[in-house]
PDB file of C-alpha atoms and ligand atoms in Angstrom:
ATOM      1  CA  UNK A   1      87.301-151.212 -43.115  1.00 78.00           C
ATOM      2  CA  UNK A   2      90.606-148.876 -43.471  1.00 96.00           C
ATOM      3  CA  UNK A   3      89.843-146.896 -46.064  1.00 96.00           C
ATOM      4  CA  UNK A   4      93.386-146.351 -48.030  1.00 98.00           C
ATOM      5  CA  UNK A   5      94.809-143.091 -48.096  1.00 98.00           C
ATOM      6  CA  UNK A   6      97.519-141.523 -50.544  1.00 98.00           C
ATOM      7  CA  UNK A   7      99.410-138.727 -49.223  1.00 98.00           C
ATOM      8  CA  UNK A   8     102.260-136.993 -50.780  1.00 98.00           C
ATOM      9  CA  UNK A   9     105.071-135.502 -49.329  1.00 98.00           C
ATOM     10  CA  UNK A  10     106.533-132.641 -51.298  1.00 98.00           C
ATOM     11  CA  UNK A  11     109.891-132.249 -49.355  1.00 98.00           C
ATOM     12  CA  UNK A  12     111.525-129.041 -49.780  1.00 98.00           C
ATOM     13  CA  UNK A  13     110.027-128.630 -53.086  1.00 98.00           C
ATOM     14  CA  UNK A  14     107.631-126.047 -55.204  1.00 98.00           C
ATOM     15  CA  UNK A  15     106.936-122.954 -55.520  1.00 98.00           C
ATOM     16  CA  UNK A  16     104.078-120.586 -56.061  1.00 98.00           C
ATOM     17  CA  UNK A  17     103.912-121.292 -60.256  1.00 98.00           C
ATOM     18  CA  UNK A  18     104.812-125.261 -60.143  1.00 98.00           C
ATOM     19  CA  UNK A  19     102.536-125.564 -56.724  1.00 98.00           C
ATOM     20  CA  UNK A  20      99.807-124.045 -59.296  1.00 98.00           C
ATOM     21  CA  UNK A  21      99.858-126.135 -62.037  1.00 98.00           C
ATOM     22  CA  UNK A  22     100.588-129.511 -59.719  1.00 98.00           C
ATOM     23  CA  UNK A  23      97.183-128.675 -57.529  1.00 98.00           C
ATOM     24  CA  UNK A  24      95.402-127.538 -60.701  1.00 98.00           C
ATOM     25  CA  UNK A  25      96.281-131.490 -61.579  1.00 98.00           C
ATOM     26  CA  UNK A  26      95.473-132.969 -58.871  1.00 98.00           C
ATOM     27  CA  UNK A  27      91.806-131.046 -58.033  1.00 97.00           C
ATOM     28  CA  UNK A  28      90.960-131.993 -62.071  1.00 96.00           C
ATOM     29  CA  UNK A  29      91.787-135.392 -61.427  1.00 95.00           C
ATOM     30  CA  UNK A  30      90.835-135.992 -57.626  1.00 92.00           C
ATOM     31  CA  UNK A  31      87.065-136.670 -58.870  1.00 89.00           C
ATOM     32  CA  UNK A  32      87.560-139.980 -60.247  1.00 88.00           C
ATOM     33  CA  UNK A  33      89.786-141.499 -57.535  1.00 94.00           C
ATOM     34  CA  UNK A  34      87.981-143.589 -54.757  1.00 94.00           C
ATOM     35  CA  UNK A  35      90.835-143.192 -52.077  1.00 97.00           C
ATOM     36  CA  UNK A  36      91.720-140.095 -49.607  1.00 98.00           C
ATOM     37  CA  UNK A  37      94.468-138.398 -51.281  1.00 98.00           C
ATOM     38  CA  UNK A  38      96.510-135.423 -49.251  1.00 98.00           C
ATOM     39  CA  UNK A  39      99.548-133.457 -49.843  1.00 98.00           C
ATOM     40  CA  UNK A  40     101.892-132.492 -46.766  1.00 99.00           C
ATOM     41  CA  UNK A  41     103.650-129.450 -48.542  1.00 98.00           C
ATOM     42  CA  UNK A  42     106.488-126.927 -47.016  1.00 98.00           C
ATOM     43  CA  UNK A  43     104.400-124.123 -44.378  1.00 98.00           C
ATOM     44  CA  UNK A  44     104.731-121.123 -46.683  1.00 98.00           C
ATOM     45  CA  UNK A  45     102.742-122.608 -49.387  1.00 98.00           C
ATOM     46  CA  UNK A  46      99.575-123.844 -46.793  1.00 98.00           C
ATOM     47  CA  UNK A  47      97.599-120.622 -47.471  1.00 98.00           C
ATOM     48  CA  UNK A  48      98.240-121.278 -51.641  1.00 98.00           C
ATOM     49  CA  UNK A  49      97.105-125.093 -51.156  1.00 98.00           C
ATOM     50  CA  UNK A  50      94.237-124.313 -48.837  1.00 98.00           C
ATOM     51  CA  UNK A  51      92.610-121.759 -51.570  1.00 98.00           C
ATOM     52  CA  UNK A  52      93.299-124.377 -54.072  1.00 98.00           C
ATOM     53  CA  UNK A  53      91.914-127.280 -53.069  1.00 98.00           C
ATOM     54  CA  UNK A  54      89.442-126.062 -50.463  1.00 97.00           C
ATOM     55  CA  UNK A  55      85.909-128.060 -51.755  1.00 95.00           C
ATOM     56  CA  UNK A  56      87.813-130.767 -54.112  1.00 96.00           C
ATOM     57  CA  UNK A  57      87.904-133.434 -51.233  1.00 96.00           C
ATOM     58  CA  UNK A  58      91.549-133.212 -51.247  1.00 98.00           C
ATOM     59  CA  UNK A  59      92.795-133.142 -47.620  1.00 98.00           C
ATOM     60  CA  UNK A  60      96.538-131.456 -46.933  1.00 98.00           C
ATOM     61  CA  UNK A  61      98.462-131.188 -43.743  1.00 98.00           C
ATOM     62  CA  UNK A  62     102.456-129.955 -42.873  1.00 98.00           C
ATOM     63  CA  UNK A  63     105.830-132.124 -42.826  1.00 98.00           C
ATOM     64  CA  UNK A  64     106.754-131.257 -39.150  1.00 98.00           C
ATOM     65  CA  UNK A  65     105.793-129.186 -36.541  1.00 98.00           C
ATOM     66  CA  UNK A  66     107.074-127.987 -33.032  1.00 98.00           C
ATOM     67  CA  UNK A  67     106.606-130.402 -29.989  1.00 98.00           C
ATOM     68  CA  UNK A  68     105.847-126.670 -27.984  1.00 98.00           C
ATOM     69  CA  UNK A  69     102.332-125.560 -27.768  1.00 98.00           C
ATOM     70  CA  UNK A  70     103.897-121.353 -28.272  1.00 98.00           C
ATOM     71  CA  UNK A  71     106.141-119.289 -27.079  1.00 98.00           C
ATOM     72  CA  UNK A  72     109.613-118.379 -27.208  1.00 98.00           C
ATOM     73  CA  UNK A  73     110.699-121.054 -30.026  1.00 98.00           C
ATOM     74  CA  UNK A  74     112.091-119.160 -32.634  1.00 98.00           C
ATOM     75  CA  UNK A  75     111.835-120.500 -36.007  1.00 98.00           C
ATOM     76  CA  UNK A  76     109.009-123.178 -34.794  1.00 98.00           C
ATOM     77  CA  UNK A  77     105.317-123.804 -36.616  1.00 98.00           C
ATOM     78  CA  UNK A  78     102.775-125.024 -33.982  1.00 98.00           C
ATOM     79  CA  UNK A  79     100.035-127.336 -34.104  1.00 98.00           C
ATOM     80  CA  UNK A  80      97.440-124.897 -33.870  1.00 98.00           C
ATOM     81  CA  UNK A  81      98.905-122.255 -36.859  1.00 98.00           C
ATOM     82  CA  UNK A  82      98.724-125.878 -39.162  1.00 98.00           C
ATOM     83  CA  UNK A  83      94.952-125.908 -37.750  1.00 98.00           C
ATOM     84  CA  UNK A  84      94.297-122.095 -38.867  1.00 98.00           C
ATOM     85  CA  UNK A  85      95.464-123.506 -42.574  1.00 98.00           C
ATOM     86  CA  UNK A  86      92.854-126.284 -41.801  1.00 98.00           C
ATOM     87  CA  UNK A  87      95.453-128.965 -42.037  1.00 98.00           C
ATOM     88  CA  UNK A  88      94.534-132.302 -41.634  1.00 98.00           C
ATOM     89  CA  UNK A  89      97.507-134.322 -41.488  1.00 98.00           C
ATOM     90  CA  UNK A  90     101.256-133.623 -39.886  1.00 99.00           C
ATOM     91  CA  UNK A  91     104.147-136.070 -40.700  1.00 99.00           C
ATOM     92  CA  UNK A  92     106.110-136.419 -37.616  1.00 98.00           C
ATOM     93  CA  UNK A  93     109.440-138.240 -37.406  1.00 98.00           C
ATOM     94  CA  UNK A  94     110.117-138.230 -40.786  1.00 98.00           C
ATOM     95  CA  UNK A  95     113.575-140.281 -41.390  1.00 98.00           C
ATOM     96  CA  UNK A  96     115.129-136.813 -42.574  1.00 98.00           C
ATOM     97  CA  UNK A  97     113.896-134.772 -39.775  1.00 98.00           C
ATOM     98  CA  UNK A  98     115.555-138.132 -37.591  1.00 98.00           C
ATOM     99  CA  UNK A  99     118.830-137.994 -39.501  1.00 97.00           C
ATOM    100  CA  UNK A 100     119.695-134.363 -40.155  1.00 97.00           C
ATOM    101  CA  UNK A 101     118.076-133.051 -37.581  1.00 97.00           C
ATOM    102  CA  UNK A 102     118.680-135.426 -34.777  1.00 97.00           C
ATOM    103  CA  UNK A 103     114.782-135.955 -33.691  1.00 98.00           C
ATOM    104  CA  UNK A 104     114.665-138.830 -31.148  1.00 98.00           C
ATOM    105  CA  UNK A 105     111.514-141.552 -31.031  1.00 98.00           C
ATOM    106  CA  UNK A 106     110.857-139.857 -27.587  1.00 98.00           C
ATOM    107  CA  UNK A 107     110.522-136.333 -29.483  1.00 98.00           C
ATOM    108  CA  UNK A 108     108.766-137.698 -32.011  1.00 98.00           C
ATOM    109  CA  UNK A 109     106.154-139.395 -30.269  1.00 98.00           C
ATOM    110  CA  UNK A 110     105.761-136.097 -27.845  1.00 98.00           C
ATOM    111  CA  UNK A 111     104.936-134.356 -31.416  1.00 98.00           C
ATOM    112  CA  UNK A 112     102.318-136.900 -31.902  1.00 98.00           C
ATOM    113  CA  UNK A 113     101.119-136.237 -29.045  1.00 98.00           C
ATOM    114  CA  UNK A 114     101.151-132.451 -29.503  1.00 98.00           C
ATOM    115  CA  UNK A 115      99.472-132.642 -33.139  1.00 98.00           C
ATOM    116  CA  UNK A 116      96.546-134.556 -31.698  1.00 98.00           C
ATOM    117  CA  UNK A 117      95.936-132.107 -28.938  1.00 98.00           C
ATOM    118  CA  UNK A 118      95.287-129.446 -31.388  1.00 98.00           C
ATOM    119  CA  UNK A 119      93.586-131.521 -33.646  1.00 98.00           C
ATOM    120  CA  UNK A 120      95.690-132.531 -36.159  1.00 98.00           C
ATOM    121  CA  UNK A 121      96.391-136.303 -37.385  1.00 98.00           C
ATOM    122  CA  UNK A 122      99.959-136.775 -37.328  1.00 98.00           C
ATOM    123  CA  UNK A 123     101.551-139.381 -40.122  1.00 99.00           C
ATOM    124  CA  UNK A 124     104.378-141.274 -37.845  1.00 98.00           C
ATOM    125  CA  UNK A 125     107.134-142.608 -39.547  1.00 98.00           C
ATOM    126  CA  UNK A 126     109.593-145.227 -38.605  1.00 98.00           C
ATOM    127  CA  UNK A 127     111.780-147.598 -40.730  1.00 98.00           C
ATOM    128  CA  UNK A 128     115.069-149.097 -40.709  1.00 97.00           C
ATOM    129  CA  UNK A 129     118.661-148.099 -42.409  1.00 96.00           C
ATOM    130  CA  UNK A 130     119.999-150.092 -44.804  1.00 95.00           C
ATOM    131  CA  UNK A 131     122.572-151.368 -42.302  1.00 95.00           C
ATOM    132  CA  UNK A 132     120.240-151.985 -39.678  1.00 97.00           C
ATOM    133  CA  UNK A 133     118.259-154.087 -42.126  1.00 95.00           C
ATOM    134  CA  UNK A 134     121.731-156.232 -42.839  1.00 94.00           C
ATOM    135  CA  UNK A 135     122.601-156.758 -39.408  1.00 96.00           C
ATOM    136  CA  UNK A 136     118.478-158.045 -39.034  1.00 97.00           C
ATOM    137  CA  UNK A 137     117.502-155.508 -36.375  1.00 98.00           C
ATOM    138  CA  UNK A 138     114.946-154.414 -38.644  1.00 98.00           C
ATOM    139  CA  UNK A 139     111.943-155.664 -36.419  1.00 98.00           C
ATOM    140  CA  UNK A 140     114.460-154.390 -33.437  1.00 98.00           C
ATOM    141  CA  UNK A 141     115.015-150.551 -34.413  1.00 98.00           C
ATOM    142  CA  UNK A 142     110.928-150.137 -35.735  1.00 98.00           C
ATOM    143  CA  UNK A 143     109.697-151.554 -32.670  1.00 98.00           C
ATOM    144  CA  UNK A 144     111.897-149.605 -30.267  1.00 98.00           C
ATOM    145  CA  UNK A 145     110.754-146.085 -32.583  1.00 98.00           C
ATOM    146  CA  UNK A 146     106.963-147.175 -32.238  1.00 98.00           C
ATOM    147  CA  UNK A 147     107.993-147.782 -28.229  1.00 98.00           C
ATOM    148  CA  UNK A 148     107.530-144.090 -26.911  1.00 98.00           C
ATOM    149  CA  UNK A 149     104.730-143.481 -29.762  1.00 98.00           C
ATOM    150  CA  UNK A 150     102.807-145.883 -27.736  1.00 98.00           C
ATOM    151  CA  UNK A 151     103.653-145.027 -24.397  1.00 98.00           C
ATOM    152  CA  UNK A 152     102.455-141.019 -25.488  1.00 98.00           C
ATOM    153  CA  UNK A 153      99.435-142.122 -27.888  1.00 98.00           C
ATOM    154  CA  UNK A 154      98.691-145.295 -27.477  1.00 97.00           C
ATOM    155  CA  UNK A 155      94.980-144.404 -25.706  1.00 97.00           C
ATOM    156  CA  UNK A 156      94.497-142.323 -29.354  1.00 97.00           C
ATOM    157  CA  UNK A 157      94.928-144.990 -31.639  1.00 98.00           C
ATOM    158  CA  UNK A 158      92.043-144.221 -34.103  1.00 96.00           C
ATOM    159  CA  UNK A 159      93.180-140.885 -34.326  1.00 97.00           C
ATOM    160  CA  UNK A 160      97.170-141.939 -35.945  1.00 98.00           C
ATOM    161  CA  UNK A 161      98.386-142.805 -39.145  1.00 98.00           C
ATOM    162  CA  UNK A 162     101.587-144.950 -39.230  1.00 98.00           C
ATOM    163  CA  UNK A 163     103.859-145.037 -42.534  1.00 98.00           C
ATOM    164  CA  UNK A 164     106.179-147.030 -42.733  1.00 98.00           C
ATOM    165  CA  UNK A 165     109.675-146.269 -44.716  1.00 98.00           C
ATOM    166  CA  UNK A 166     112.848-147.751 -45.170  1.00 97.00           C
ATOM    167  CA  UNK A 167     115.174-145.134 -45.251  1.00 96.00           C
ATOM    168  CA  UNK A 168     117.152-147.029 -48.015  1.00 94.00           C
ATOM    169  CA  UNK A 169     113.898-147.147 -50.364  1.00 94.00           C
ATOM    170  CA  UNK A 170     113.465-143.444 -49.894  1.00 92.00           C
ATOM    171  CA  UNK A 171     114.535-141.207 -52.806  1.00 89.00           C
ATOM    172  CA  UNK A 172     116.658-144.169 -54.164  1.00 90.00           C
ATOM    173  CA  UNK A 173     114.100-145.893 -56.771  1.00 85.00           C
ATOM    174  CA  UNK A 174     114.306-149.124 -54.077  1.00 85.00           C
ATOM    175  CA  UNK A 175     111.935-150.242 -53.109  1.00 86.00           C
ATOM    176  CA  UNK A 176     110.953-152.729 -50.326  1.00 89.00           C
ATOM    177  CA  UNK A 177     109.006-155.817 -51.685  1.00 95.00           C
ATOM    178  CA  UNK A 178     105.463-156.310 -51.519  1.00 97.00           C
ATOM    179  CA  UNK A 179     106.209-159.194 -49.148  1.00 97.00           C
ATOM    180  CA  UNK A 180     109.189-157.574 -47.311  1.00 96.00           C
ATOM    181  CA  UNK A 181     106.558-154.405 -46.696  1.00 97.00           C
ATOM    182  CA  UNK A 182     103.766-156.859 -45.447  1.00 98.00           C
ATOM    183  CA  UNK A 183     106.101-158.272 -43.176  1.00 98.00           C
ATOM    184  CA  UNK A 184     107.133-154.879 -41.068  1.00 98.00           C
ATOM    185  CA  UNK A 185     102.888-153.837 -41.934  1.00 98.00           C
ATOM    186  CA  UNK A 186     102.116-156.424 -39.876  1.00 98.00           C
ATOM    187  CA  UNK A 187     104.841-156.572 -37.217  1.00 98.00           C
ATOM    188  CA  UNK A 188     103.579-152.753 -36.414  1.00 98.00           C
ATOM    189  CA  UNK A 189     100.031-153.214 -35.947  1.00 98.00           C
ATOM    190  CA  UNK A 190     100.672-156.341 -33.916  1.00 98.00           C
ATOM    191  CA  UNK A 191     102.716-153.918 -31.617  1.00 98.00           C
ATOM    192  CA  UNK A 192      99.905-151.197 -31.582  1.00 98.00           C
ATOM    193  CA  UNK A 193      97.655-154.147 -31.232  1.00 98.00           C
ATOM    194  CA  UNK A 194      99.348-155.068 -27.509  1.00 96.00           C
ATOM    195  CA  UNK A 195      98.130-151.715 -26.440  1.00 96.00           C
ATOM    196  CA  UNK A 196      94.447-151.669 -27.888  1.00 96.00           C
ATOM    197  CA  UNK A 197      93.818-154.545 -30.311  1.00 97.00           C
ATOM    198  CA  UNK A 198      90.487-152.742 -31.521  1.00 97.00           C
ATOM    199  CA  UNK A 199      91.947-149.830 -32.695  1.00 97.00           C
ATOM    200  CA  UNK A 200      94.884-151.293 -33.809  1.00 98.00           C
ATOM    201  CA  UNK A 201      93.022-152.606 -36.944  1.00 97.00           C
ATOM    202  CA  UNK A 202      91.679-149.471 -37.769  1.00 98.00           C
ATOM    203  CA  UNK A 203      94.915-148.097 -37.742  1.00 98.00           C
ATOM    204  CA  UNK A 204      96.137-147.162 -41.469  1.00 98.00           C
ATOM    205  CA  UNK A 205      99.627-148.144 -42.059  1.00 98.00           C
ATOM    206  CA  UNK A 206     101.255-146.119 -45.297  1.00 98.00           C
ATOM    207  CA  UNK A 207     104.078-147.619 -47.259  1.00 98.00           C
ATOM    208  CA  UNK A 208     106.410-145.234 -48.000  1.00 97.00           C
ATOM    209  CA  UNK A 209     109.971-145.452 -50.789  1.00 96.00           C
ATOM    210  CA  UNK A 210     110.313-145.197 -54.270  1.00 95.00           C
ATOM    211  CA  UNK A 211     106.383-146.256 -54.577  1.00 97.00           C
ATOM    212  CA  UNK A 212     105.863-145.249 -57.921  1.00 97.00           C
ATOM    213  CA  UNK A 213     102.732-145.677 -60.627  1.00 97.00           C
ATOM    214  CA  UNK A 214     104.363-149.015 -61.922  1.00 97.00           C
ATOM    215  CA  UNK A 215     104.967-150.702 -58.285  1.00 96.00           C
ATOM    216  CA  UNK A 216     102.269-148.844 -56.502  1.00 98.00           C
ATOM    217  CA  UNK A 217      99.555-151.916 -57.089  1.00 97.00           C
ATOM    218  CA  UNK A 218     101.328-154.834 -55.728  1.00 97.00           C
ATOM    219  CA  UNK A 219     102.497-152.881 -52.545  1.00 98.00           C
ATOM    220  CA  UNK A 220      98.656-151.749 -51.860  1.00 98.00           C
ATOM    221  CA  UNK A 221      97.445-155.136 -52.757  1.00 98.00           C
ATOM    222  CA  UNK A 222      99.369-156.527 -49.392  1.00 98.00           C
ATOM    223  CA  UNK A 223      96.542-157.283 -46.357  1.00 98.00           C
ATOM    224  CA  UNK A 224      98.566-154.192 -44.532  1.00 98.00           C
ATOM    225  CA  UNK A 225      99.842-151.914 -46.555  1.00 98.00           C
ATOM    226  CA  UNK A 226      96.614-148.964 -46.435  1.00 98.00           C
ATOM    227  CA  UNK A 227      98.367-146.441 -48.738  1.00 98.00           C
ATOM    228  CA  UNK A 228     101.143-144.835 -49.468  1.00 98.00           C
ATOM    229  CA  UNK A 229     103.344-141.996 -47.897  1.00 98.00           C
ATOM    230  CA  UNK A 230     104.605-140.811 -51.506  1.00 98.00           C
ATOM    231  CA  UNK A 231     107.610-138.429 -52.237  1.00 98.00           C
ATOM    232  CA  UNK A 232     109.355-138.317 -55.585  1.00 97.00           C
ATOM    233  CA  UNK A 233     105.854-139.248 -57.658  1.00 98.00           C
ATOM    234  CA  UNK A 234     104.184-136.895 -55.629  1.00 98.00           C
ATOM    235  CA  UNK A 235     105.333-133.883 -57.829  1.00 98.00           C
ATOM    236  CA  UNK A 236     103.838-134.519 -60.792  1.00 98.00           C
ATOM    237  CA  UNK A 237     100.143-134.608 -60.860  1.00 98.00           C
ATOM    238  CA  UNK A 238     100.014-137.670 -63.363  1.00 98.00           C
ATOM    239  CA  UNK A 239     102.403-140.165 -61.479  1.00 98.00           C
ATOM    240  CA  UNK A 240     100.298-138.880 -58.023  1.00 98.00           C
ATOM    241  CA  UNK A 241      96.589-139.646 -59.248  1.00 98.00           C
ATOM    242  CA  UNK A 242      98.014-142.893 -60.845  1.00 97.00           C
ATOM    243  CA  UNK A 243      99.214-144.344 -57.529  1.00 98.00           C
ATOM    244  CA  UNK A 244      95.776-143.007 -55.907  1.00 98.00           C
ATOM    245  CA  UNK A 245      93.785-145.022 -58.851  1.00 97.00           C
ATOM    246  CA  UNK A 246      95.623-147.921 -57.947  1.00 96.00           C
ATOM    247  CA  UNK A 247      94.484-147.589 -54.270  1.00 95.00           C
TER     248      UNK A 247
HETATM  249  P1  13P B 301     110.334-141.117 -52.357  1.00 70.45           P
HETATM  250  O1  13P B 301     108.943-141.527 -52.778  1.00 70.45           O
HETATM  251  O2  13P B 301     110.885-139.977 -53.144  1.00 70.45           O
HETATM  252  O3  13P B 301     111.248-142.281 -52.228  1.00 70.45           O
HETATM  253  O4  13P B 301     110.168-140.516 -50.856  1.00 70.45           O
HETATM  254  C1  13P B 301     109.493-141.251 -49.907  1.00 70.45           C
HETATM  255  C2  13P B 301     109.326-140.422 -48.704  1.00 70.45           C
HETATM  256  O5  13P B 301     110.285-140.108 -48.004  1.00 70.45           O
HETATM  257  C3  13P B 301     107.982-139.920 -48.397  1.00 70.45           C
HETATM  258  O6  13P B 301     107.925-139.348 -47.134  1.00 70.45           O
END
């Protein structure tokens, strides 16, 4: 049983005064929702976010981190400073990190790689452009992102999360279908399942693009769809909880 998990993904947003009153929200309101909620928030705020929600059963984890255990990497948050903030989670691969800062699926996975090491569940993302999708390489470009992921992880299934997001859903109020999610859902654990079919149906697979309180229910009603990878709705406390309810 994959028990569905809600994580946000603040984005270069907050500071100390909104951060308050959003995780003030979200502890309240944590105690009557049944899934695992988590917030990935920008690295200066991890010490604010671990003395606020330390004890409410909210977990919270980083957007990115270096593929370098230390060292000489100026500018560069490692796995284990995420761990002293007792992170849970790191999203690696992110489609903005792939865009505007030209990450590769080979650097990605290597992250992956890197967060587990020091303890840390990385949140992988892949997804397709909206051109890609025209042209029908959708199945093409996700598969050939998950490729490396594999070849790094693939012995550490259990330990990954997977979202899922097509990078013309994100941040554009499109989203993907219910059925046109499922679809890709299912197309990715059948490739994790090649390399170990038992994990591969533990493996949580987040939806993630424009999911919002009022589509939020028919995405996580689809057989593979195990949450949601949420940015936008993630900011206000309200919208958040409501998409965790409906998990
Ligand atoms: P939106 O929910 O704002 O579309 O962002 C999705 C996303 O990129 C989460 O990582």
């Amino acid at each position: 049983m994959r028990r569905p998990l809600i994580a946000g993904n603040w984005k270069m947003n907050g500071s100390l005064a909104a951060n308050a009153i959003l995780l003030e929200g979200l502890r309240a309101g944590a105690v009557a929702v049944q899934c695992e909620v988590a917030v990935c928030v920008p690295a200066p705020y991890l010490s604010q976010v671990q003395a606020l929600l330390a004890g409410s059963g909210i977990a919270w984890g980083a957007q990115d981190m270096s593929v370098h255990e230390s060292g000489a990497y100026t500018g560069e948050i490692s796995a284990l400073m995420l761990r002293d903030f007792d992170c849970r989670y790191v999203i690696v691969g992110h489609s903005e990190r792939r865009t505007f800062h030209a990450e590769t699926s080979e650097l990605v996975a290597k992250k992956a790689a890197r967060a587990l090491a020091g303890g840390l569940i990385p949140i992988i993302c892949v997804g397709e452009t909206l051109a890609e999708r025209e042209a029908g390489q959708t199945a093409q470009v996700v598969e050939a992102q998950l490729s490396p992921v594999l070849a790094e992880v693939g012995g550490q299934l259990d330990h990954i999360v997977v979202a899922y997001e097509p990078v013309w859903a994100i941040g554009t109020g499109k989203t993907a279908t219910p059925a046109m999610a499922q679809e890709v859902h299912e197309l990715i654990r059948a490739n994790l399942a090649k390399r170990d079919a038992d994990a591969a149906a533990g493996v949580r697979l987040l939806y993630g693009g424009s999911m919002k309180p009022d589509n939020a229910k028919e995405l996580l009603a689809m057989p593979d769809i195990d949450g949601g990878l949420i940015g936008g709705a993630s900011l206000k406390a309200a919208d958040f909880l409501e998409i965790a309810r409906a998990a």
